[in-house]
XYZ file of C-alpha atoms in Angstrom:
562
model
C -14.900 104.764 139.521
C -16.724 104.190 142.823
C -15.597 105.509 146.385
C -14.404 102.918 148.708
C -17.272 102.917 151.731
C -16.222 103.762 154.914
C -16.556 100.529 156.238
C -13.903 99.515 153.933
C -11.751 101.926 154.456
C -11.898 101.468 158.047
C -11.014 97.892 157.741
C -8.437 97.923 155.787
C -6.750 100.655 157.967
C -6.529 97.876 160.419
C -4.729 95.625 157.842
C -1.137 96.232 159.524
C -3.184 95.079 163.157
C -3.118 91.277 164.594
C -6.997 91.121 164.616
C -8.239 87.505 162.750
C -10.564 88.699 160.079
C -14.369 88.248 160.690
C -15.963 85.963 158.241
C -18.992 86.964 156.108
C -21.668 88.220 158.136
C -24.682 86.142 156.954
C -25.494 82.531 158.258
C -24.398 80.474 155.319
C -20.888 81.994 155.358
C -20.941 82.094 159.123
C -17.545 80.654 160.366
C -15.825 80.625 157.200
C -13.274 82.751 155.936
C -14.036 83.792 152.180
C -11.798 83.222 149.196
C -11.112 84.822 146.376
C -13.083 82.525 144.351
C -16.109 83.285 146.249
C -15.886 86.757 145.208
C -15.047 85.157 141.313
C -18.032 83.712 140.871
C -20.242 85.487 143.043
C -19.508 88.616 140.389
C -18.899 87.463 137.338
C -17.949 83.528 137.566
C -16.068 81.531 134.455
C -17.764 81.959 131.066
C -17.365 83.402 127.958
C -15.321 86.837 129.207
C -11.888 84.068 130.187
C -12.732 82.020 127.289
C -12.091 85.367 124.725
C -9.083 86.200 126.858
C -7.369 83.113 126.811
C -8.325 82.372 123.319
C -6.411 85.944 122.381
C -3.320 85.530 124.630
C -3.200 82.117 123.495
C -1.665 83.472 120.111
C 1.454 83.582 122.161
C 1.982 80.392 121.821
C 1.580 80.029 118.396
C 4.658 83.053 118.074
C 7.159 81.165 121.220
C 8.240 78.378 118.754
C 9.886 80.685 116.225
C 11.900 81.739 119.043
C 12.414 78.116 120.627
C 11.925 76.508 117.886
C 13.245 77.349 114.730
C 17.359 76.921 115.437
C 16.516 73.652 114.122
C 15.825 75.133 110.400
C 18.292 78.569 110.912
C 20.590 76.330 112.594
C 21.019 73.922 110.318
C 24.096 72.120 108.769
C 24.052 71.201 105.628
C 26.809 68.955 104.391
C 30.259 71.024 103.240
C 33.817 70.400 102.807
C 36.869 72.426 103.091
C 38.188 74.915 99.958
C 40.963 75.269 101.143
C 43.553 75.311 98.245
C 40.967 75.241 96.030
C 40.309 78.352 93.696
C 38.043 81.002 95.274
C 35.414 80.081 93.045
C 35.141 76.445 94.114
C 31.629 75.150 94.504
C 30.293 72.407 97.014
C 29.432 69.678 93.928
C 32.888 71.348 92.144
C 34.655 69.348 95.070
C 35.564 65.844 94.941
C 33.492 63.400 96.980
C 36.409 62.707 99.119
C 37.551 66.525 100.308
C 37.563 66.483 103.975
C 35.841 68.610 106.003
C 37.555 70.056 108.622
C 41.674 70.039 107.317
C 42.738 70.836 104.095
C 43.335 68.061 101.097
C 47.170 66.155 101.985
C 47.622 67.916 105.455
C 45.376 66.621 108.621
C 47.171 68.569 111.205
C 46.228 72.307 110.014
C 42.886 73.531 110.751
C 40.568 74.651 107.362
C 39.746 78.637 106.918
C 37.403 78.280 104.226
C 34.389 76.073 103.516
C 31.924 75.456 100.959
C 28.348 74.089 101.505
C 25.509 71.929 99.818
C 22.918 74.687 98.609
C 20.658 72.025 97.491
C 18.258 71.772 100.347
C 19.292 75.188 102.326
C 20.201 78.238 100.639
C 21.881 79.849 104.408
C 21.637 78.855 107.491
C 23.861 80.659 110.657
C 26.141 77.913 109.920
C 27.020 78.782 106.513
C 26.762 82.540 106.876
C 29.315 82.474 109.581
C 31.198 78.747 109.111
C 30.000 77.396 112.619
C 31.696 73.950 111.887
C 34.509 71.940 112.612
C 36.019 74.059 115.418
C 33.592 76.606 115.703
C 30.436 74.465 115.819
C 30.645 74.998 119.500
C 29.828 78.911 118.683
C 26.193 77.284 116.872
C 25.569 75.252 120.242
C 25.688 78.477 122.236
C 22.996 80.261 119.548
C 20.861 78.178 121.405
C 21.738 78.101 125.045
C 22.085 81.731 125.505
C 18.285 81.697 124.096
C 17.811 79.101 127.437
C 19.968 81.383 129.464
C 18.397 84.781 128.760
C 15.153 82.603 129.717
C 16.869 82.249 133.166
C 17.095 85.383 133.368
C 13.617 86.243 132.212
C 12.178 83.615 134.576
C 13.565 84.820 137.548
C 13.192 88.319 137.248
C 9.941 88.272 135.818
C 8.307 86.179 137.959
C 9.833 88.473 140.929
C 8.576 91.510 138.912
C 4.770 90.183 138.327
C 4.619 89.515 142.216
C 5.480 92.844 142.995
C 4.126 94.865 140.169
C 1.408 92.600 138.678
C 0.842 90.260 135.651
C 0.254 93.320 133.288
C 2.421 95.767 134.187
C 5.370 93.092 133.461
C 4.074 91.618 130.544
C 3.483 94.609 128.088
C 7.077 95.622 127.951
C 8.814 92.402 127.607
C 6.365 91.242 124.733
C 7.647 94.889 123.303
C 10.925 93.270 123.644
C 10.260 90.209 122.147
C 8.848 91.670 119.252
C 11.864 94.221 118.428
C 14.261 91.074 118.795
C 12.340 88.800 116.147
C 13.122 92.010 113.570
C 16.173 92.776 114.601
C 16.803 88.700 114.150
C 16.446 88.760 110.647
C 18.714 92.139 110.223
C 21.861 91.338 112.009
C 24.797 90.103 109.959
C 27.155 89.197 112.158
C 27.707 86.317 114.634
C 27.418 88.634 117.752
C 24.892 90.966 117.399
C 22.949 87.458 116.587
C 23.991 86.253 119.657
C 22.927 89.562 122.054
C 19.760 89.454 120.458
C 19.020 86.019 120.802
C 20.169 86.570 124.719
C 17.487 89.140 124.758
C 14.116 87.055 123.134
C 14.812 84.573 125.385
C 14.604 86.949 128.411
C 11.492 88.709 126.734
C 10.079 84.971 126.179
C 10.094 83.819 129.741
C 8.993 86.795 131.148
C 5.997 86.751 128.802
C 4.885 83.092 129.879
C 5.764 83.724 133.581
C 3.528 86.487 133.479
C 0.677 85.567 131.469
C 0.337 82.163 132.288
C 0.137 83.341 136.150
C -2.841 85.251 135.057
C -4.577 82.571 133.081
C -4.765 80.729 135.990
C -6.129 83.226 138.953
C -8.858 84.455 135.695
C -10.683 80.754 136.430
C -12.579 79.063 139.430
C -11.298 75.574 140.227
C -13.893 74.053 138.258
C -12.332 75.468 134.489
C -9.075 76.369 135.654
C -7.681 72.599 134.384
C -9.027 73.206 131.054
C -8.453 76.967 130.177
C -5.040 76.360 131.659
C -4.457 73.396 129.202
C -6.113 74.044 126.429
C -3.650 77.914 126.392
C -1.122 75.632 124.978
C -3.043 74.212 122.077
C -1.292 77.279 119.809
C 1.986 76.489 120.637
C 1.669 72.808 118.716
C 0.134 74.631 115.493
C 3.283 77.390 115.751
C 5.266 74.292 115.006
C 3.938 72.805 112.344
C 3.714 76.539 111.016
C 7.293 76.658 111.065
C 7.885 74.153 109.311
C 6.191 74.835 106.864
C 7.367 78.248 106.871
C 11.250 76.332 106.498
C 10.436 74.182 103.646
C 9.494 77.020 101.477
C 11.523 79.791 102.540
C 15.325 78.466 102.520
C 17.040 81.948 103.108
C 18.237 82.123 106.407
C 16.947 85.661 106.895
C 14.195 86.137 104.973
C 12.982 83.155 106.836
C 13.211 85.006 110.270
C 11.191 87.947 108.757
C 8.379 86.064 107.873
C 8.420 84.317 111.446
C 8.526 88.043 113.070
C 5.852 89.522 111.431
C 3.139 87.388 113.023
C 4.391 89.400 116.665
C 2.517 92.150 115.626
C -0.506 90.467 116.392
C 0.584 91.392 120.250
C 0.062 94.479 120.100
C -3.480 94.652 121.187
C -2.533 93.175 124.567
C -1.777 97.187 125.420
C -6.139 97.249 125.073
C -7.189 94.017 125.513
C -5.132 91.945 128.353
C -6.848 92.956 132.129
C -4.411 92.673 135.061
C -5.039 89.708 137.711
C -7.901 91.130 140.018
C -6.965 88.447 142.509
C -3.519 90.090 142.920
C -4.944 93.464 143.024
C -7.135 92.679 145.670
C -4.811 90.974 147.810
C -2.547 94.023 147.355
C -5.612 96.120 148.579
C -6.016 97.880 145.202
C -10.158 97.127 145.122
C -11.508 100.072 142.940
C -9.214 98.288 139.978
C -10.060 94.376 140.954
C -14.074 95.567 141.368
C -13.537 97.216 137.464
C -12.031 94.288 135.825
C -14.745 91.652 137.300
C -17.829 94.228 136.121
C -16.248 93.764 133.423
C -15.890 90.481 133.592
C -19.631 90.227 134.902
C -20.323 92.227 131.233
C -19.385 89.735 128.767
C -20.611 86.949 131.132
C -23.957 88.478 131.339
C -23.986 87.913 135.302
C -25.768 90.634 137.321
C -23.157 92.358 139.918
C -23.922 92.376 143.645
C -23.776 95.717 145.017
C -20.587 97.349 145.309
C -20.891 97.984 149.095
C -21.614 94.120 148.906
C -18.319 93.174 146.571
C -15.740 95.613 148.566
C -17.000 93.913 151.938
C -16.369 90.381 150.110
C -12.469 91.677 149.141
C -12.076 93.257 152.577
C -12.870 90.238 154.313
C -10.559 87.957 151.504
C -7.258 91.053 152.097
C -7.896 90.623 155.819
C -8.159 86.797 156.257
C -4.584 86.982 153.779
C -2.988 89.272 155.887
C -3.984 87.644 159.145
C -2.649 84.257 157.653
C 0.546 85.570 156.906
C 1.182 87.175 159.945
C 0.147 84.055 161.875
C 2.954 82.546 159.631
C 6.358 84.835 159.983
C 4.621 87.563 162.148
C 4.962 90.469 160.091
C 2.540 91.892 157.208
C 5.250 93.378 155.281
C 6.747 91.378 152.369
C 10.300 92.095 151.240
C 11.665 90.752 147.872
C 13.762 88.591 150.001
C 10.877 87.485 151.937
C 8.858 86.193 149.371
C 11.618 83.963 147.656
C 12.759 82.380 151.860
C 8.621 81.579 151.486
C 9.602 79.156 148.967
C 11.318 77.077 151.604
C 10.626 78.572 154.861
C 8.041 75.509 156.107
C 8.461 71.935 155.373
C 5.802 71.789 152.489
C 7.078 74.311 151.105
C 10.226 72.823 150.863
C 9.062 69.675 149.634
C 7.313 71.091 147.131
C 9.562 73.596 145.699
C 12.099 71.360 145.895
C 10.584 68.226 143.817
C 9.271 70.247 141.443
C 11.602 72.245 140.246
C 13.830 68.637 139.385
C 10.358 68.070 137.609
C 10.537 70.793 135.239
C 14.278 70.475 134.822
C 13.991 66.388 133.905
C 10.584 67.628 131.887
C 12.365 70.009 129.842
C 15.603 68.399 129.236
C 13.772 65.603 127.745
C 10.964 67.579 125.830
C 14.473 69.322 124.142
C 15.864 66.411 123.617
C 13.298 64.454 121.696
C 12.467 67.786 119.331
C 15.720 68.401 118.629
C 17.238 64.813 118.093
C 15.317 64.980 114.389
C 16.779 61.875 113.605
C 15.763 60.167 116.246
C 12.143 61.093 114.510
C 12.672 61.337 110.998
C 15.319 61.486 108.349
C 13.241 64.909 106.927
C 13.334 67.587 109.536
C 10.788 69.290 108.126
C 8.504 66.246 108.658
C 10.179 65.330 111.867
C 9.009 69.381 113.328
C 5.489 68.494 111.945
C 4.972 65.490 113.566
C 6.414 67.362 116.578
C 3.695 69.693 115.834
C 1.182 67.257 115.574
C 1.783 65.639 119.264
C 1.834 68.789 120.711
C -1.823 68.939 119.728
C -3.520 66.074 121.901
C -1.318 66.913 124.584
C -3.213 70.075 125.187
C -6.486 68.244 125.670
C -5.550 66.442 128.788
C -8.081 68.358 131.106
C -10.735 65.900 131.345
C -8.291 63.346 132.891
C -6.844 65.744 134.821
C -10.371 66.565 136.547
C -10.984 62.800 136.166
C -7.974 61.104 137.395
C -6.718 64.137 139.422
C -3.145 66.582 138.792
C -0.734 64.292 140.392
C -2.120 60.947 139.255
C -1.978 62.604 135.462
C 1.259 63.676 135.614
C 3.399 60.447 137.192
C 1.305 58.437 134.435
C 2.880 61.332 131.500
C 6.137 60.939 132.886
C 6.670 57.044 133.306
C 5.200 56.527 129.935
C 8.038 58.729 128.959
C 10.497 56.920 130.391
C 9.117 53.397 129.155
C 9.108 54.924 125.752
C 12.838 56.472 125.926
C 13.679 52.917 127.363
C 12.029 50.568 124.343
C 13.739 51.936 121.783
C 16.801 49.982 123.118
C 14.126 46.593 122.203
C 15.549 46.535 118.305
C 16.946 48.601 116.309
C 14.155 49.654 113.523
C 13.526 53.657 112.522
C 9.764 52.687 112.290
C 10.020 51.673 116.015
C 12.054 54.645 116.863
C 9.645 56.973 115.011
C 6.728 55.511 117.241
C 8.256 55.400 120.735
C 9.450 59.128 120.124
C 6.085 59.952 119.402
C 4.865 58.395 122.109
C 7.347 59.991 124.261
C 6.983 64.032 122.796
C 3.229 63.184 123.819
C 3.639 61.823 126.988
C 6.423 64.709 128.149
C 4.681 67.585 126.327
C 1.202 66.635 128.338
C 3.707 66.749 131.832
C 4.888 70.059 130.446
C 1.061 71.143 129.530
C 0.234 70.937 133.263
C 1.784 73.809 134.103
C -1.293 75.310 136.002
C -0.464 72.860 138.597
C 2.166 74.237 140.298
C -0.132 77.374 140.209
C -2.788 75.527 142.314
C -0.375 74.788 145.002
C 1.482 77.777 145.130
C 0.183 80.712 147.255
C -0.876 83.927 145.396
C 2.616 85.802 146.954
C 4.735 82.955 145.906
C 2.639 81.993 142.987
C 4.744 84.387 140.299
C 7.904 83.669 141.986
C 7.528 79.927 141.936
C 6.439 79.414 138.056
C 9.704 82.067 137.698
C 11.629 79.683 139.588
C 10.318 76.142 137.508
C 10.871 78.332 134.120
C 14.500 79.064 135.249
C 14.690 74.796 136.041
C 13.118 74.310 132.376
C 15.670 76.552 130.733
C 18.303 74.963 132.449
C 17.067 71.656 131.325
C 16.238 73.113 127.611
C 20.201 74.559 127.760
C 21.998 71.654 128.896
C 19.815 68.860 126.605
C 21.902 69.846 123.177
C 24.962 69.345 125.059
C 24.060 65.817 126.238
C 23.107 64.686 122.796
C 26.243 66.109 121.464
C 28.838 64.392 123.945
C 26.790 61.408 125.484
C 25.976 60.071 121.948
C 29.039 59.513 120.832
C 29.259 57.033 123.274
C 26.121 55.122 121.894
C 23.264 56.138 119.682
C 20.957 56.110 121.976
C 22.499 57.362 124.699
C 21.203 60.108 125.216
C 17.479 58.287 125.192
C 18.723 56.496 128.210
C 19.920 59.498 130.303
C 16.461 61.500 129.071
C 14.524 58.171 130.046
C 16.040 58.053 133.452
C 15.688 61.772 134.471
C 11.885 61.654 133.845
C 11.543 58.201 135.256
C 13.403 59.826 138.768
C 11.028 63.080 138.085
C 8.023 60.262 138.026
C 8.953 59.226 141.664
C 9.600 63.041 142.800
C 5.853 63.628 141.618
C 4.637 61.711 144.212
C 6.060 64.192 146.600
C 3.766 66.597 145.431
C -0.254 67.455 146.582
C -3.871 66.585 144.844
C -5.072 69.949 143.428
C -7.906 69.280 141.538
C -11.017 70.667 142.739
C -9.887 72.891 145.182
C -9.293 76.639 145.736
C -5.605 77.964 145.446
C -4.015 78.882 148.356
C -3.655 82.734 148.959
C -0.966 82.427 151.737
C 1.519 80.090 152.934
C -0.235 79.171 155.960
C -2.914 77.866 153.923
C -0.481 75.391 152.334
C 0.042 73.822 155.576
C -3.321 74.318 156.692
C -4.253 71.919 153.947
C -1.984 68.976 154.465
C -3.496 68.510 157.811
C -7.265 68.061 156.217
C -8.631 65.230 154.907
C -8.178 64.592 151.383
C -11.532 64.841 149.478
C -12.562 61.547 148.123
C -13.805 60.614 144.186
C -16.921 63.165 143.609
C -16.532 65.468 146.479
C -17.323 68.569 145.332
C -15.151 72.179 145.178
C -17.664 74.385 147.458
C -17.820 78.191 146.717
C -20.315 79.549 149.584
C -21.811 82.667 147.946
C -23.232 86.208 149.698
C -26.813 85.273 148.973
C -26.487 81.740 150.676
C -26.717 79.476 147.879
C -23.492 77.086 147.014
C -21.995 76.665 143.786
C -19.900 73.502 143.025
C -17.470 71.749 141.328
C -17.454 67.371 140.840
C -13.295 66.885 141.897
C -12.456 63.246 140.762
C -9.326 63.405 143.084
């Protein structure tokens, strides 16, 4: 690995100093500071070394919804009825048609202790492994919150832990965790050990999408960074439909999670394959590793490198103008933990945005839950209700070209009122066809919102940047934890019910969008004085163009529709 120059090294000695950083020394750079996606595509730019990444860590997504997923097939309840006083060898269809379910036969007040279930459709399920009805149903509720809750978890800490230790570092050992917990799934027998371990994927989940999605993101210039961003999700719609097919031919509770862990081995070669983000190790000053992974990059993209004298001079002057904008912002260069999370909400933007849209992702998720899970709000066949699921999922991932055309924010108030219009019609009559359609319509319309994740990535500064998607997981989960719930106790009330409450919290997550900035075609802001710095400037107008000033003079750019 090559020696830092002297020059370098001298400069970044003075990286603790108040000095503004000077710009790039030749004439077409002269004035302007340089940005990290100068240095991008000035060494290796956006071709076919992200598209082989993202297309490998995108089989992540294909594994998340037998995590997320696939209560709805493990969890399932099939019908049953209570055996109590009934000989031990009583069978469901041994019953007669009218044996309660939750009291024994002549006496309402006592509670059943035994059950027997309909093996017809599913041959075990948690439910009829450990009787999670009547009074205990409750205890099958919580099999899936605790998966939302040790996302919290996951969210939080791994989006704190990718800031401070990088994308890489963090992801490698939770995916180890995630993959030990999908075994360990299928060879628990007992309700708690069940329970621990789904506490644990969940945590291992989060942390996996905080930190890899983070990375997708600062791989790209602003020109692809819509669609690679996007498109990463386009797994996660054929996991589904995988699962259920997976469901309808294997009916055994366990033997069904075996067959969905397996698949996690394909992970593995992350520990060769995945590259850290070289925009977080150069603003952490750690260019020998940042220059390796973009000649690398510059490898499979067939670019010619710039000198490395040339490329460390680039980073130097990218660290320095970083440091110098922080400083300007809370006068002091060193970053505690606590630090970067009072960034969040230090300035007024900041606030705003943080703010807004983490109710976003909370109203996003609660209603993407709530429409998957409701099956019969889809379908009378779960099975076929999870693959139509499936099937939405897929068009929602190829959003990009409106989101370059129409712009982020535009895009996503459109997803989310269409959302609510859809939760809102099926109150029009009361027809299953109709209901089928507007749920459709609505899993698209929420699951493209959801699919724009790389937005809050544009606006976020690179400190904050792991933090923040941390933070908008933890709202999601919340969202994902509490939507069972409100189906449960707000449709007894009224059968759709719980469409109305959905409908409303993404029609008031529609108006907190517009709180939010335009993104698309611009660079992402490294620090959080550039975040202010860019309300104050004029927004660009339909076809201005995302200008990356390179060493050698010439300017590279990118058509923003915004």
């Amino acid at each position: 690995m090559n020696k830092l120059p002297e020059t370098v090294v001298s400069l970044q000695m003075k990286q603790t100093g108040r000095e503004v950083p000077q710009p790039v020394a030749d004439e077409a750079n002269k004035g302007r500071a340089v940005l990290f996606e100068d240095v991008l595509e000035r060494c290796c730019g956006t071709g076919r070394w992200q598209v082989l990444l993202v297309s490998y860590m995108s089989i992540t997504w294909i594994i998340l919804p037998t995590f997320s997923m696939s209560m709805m097939f493990i969890g399932a309840t099939p019908a049953f009825k209570c055996a109590d006083g009934f000989d031990t060898n009583a069978t469901f269809a041994s019953l007669p048609e009218d044996t309660p379910q939750c009291h024994p036969v002549g006496n309402a007040s006592a509670p059943c202790s035994r059950w027997v279930f309909d093996k017809s459709v599913y041959k075990s399920t948690v439910v009829t492994e450990w009787n999670l009805v009547c009074g205990r149903k409750p205890m099958l509720s919580m099999l899936q919150s605790v998966l939302m809750l040790g996302g919290i978890v996951g969210a939080l800490l791994g989006g704190q832990l990718a800031d401070r230790f990088g994308r890489r570092p963090v992801f490698l050992p939770v995916m180890l965790l995630a993959t030990v917990c999908s075994f360990s799934a299928a060879l628990v027998g007992d309700y708690v050990s069940f329970f621990v371990i789904r506490g644990f994927t969940g945590f291992g989940m989060a942390s996996m999408i905080a930190s890899m999605f983070v990375l997708v993101t600062e791989l790209s210039d602003c020109e692809h960074r819509a669609a690679l961003a996007t498109l990463v999700f386009l797994p996660f719609g054929i996991g589904i439909m995988l699962l259920a097919v997976a469901s309808y031919y294997i009916r055994t509770r366990w033997l069904l999670q075996l067959a969905l862990a397996i698949p996690c081995v394909l992970l593995l070669p992350n520990f060769w394959l995945m590259p850290d983000s070289p925009r977080w190790l150069l603003i952490k000053g750690r260019f020998p590793e940042a220059l390796e992974i973009l000649r690398q990059g510059a490898r499979w993209n067939r670019r010619k490198m710039p000198s490395d004298d040339e490329v460390l001079k680039m980073m130097s002057d990218v660290r320095q103008t970083h440091i110098a904008r922080e400083e300007a912002l809370r006068g002091d260069s060193r970053d505690s933990a606590l630090q970067r999370v009072l960034a969040l909400v230090r300035t007024p933007l900041m606030r705003r945005y943080t703010i807004a849209s983490t109710f976003i992702y909370f109203a996003m998720a609660g209603s993407y839950f709530g429409i998957s899970f409701d099956v019969s709000q889809l379908s009378t066949n779960p099975h076929l209700a999870v693959a139509l699921s499936g099937v939405m999922e897929i068009p929602a991932c190829l959003i990009y070209p409106l989101l370059n055309r129409f712009g982020r924010r535009r895009c996503l108030i459109a997803f989310l009122f269409t959302t609510a219009i859809a939760m809102f019609l099926v109150f029009v009559k009361k027809d299953a066809t109709l209901w089928l359609v507007l749920g459709l319509v609505g899993k698209l319309s929420v699951t493209s919102a959801l699919n724009m994740f790389s937005y809050v990535s544009e606006y976020m500064p690179t400190q904050q940047r792991g933090l923040a998607m941390g933070l908008h997981q933890t709202a999601s989960r919340i969202g994902g934890a509490v939507s069972p719930f409100v189906v449960d106790l707000v449709s007894g009330l009224h059968e759709l019910a719980p469409s109305a409450v959905f409908g409303a919290m993404v029609l008031l997550a529609g108006l907190a969008a517009l709180l939010l900035p335009e993104t698309a075609g611009k660079p992402m802001p490294e620090t959080v004085a550039d975040v202010e710095a860019a309300d104050h400037r004029r927004r660009p107008k339909k076809g201005a163009a995302c200008e990356l000033t390179l060493s050698d003079g010439s300017v590279k750019t990118g058509v923003t529709s915004s």
